[in-house]
PDB file of C-alpha atoms in Angstrom:
ATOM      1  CA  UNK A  26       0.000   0.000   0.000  1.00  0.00           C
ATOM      2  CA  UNK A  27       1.352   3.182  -0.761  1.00  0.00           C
ATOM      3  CA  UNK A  28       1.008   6.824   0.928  1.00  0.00           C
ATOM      4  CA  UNK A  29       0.431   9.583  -1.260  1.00  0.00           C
ATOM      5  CA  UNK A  30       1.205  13.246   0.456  1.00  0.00           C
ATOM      6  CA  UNK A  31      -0.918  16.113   0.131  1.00  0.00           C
ATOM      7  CA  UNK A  32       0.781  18.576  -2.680  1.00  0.00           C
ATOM      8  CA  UNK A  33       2.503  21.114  -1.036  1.00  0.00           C
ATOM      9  CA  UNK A  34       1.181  25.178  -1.556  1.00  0.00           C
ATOM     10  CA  UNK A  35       3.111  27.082  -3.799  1.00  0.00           C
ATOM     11  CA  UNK A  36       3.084  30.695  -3.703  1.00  0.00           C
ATOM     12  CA  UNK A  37       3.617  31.283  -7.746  1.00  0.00           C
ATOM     13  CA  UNK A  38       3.622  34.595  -7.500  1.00  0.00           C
ATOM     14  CA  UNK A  39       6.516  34.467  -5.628  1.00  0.00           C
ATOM     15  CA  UNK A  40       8.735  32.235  -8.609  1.00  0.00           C
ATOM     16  CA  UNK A  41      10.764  33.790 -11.373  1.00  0.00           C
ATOM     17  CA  UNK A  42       8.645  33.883 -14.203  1.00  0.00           C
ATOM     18  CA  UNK A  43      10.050  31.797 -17.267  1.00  0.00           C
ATOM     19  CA  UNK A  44       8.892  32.480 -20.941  1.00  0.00           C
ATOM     20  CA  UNK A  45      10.242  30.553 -23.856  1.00  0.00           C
ATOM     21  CA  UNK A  46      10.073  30.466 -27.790  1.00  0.00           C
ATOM     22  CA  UNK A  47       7.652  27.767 -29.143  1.00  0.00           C
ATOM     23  CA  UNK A  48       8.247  27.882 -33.172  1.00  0.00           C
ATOM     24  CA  UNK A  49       7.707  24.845 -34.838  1.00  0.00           C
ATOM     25  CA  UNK A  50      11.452  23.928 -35.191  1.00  0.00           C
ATOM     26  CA  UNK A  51      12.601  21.305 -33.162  1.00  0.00           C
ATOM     27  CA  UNK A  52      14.801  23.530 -30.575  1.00  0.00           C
ATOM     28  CA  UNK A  53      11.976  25.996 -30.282  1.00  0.00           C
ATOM     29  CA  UNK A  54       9.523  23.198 -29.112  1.00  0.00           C
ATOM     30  CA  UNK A  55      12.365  22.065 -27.080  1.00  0.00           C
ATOM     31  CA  UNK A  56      12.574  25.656 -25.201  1.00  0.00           C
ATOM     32  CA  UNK A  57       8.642  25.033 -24.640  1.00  0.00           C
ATOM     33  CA  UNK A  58       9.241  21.837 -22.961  1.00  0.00           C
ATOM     34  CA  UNK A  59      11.947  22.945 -20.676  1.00  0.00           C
ATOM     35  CA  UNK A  60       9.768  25.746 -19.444  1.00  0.00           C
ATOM     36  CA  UNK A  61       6.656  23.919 -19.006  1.00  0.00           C
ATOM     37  CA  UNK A  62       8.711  21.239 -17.152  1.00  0.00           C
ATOM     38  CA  UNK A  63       9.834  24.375 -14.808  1.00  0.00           C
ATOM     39  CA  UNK A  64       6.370  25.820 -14.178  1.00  0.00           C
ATOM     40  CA  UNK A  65       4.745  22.302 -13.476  1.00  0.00           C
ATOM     41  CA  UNK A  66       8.080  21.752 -10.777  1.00  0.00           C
ATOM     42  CA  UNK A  67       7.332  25.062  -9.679  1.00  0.00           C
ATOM     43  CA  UNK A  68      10.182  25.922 -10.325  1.00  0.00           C
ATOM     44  CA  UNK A  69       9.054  28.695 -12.283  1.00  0.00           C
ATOM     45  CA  UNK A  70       5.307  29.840 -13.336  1.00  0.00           C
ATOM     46  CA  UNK A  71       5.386  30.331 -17.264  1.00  0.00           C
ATOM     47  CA  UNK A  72       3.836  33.338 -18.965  1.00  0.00           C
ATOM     48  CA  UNK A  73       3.100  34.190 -22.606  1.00  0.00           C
ATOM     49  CA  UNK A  74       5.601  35.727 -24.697  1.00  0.00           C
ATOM     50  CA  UNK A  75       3.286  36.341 -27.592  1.00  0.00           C
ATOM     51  CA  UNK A  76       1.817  38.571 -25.554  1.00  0.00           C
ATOM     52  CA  UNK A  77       4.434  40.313 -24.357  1.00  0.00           C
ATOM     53  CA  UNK A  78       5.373  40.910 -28.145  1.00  0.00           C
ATOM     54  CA  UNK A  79       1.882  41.722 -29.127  1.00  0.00           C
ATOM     55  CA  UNK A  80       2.188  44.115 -25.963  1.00  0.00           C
ATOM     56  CA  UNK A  81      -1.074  42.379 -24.613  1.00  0.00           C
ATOM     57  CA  UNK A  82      -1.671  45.057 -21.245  1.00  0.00           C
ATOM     58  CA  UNK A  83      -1.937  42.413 -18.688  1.00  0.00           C
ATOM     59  CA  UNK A  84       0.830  40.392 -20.038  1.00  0.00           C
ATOM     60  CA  UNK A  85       3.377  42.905 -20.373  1.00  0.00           C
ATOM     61  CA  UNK A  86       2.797  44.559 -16.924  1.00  0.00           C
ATOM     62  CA  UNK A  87       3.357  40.795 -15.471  1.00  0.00           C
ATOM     63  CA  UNK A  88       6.682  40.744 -17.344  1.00  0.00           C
ATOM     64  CA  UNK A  89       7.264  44.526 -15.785  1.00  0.00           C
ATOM     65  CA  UNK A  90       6.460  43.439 -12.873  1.00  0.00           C
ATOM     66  CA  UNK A  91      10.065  42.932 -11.271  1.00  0.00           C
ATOM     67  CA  UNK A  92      10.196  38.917 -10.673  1.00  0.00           C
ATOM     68  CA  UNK A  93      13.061  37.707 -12.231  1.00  0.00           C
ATOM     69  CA  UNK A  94      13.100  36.161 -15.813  1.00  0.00           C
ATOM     70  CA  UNK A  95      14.065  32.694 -17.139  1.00  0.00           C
ATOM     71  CA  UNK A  96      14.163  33.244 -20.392  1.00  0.00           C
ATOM     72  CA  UNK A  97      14.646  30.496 -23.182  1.00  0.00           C
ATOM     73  CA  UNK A  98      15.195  30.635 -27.023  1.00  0.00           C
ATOM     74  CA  UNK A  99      15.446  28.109 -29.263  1.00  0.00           C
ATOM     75  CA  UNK A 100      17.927  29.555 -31.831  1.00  0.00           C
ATOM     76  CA  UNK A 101      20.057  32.693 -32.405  1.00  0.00           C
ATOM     77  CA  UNK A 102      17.033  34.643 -33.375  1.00  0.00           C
ATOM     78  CA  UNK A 103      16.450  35.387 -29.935  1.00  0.00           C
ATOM     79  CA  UNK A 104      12.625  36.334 -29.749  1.00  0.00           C
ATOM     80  CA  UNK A 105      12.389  36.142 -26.576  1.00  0.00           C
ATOM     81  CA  UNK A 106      15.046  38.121 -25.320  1.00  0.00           C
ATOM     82  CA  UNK A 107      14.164  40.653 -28.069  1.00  0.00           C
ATOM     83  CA  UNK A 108      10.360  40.273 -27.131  1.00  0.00           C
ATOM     84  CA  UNK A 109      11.418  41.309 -24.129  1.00  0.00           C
ATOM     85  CA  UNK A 110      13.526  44.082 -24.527  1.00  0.00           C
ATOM     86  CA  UNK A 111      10.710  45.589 -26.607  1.00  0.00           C
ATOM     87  CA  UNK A 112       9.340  46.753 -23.065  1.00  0.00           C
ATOM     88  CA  UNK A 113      12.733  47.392 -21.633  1.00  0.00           C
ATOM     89  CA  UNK A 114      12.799  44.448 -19.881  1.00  0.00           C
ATOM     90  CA  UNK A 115      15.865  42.411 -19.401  1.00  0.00           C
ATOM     91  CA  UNK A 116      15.933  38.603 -18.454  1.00  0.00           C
ATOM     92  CA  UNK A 117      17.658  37.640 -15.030  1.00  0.00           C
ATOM     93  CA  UNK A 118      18.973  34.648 -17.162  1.00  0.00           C
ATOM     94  CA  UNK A 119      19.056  33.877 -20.397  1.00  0.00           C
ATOM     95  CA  UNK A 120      19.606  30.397 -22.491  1.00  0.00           C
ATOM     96  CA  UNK A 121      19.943  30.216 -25.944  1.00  0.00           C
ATOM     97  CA  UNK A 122      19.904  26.354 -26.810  1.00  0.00           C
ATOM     98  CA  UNK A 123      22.042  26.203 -29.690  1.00  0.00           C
ATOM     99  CA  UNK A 124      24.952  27.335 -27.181  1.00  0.00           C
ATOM    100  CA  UNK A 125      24.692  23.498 -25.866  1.00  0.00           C
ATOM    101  CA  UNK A 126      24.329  22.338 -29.102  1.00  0.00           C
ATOM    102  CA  UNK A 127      21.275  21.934 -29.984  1.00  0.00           C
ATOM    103  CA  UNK A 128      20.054  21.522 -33.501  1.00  0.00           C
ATOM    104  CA  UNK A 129      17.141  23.535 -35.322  1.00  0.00           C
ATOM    105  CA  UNK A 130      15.450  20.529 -37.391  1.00  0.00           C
ATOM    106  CA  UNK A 131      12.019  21.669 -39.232  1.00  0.00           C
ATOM    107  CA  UNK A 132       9.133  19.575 -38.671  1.00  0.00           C
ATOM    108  CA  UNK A 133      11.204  17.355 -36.318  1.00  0.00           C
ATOM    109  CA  UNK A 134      10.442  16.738 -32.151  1.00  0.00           C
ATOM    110  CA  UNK A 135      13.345  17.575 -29.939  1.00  0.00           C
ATOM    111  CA  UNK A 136      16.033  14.467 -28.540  1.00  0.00           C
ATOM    112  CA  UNK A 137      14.195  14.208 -25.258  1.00  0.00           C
ATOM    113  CA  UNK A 138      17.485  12.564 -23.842  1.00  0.00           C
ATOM    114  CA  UNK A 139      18.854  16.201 -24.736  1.00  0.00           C
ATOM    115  CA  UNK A 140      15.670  17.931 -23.180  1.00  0.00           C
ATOM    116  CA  UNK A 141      16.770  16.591 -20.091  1.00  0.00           C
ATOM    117  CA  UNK A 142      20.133  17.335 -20.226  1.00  0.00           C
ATOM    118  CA  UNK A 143      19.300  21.365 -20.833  1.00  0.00           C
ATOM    119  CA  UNK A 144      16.627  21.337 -18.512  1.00  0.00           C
ATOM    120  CA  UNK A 145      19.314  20.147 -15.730  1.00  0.00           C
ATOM    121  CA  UNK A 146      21.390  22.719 -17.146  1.00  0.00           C
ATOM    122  CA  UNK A 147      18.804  25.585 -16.958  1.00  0.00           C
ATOM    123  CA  UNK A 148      17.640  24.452 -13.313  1.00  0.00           C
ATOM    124  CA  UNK A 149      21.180  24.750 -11.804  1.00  0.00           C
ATOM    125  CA  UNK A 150      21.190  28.357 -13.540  1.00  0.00           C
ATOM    126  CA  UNK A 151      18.680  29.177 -11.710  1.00  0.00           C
ATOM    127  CA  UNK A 152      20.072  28.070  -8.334  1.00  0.00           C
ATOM    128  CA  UNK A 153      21.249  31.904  -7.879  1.00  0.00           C
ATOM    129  CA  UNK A 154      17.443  32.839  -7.948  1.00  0.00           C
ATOM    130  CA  UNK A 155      16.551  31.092  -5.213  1.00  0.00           C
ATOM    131  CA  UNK A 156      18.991  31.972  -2.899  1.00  0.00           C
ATOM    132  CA  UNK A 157      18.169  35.981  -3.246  1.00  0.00           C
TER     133      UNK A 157
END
């Protein structure tokens, strides 16, 4: 028989925020995952960068709001970080996957072996978060 603990309470609005590019390219979907992994760890709570771009009110003033920012693109295009800078707003951290060598295949699903291994990566970046 097992036990099964009650989920612990999160305060989420207390977490860095994390926003990520989610193109259709392989290392774009692969951002996605490793930010969706972080929100559902709480490690992070994930907001919409489309609508920081598309300077959606609500959206932008969450990414003005002065959490620190996870941010995640897939390839050197950097639409996130330029998404964000659109609103003067820099990231606390910034990854930008091809740096661990990550390929941009059309039409193809991210290595999940390699999802893993960049979301470790990205987690212990964000060990300096927690600690201020």
């Amino acid at each position: 028989m097992s036990v099964q603990s009650e989920p612990v309470a999160v305060d989420r609005s207390k977490l860095p925020l994390v926003y990520s590019c989610s193109g259709g390219a392989s290392a774009a979907q692969m951002a996605n995952r490793i930010a969706i992994a972080l929100d559902r760890r709480n490690l992070a709570e994930m907001s919409c960068i489309a609508g920081v771009g598309g300077d959606v009110r609500n959206l932008v003033k969450v990414a003005k709001s002065g959490r620190p920012i996870v941010a995640i693109d897939g390839c050197v295009l950097a639409c996130v970080k330029n998404s964000l800078a659109r609103h003067d707003v820099q990231p606390a951290i910034w990854h930008e996957l091809s740096q661990y060598e990550v390929k941009k295949v059309y039409q193809a699903d991210p290595d999940q072996a390699q999802v893993e291994e960049v979301l470790h990566i990205v987690t212990d970046s964000m060990a300096s978060l927690q600690a201020s």
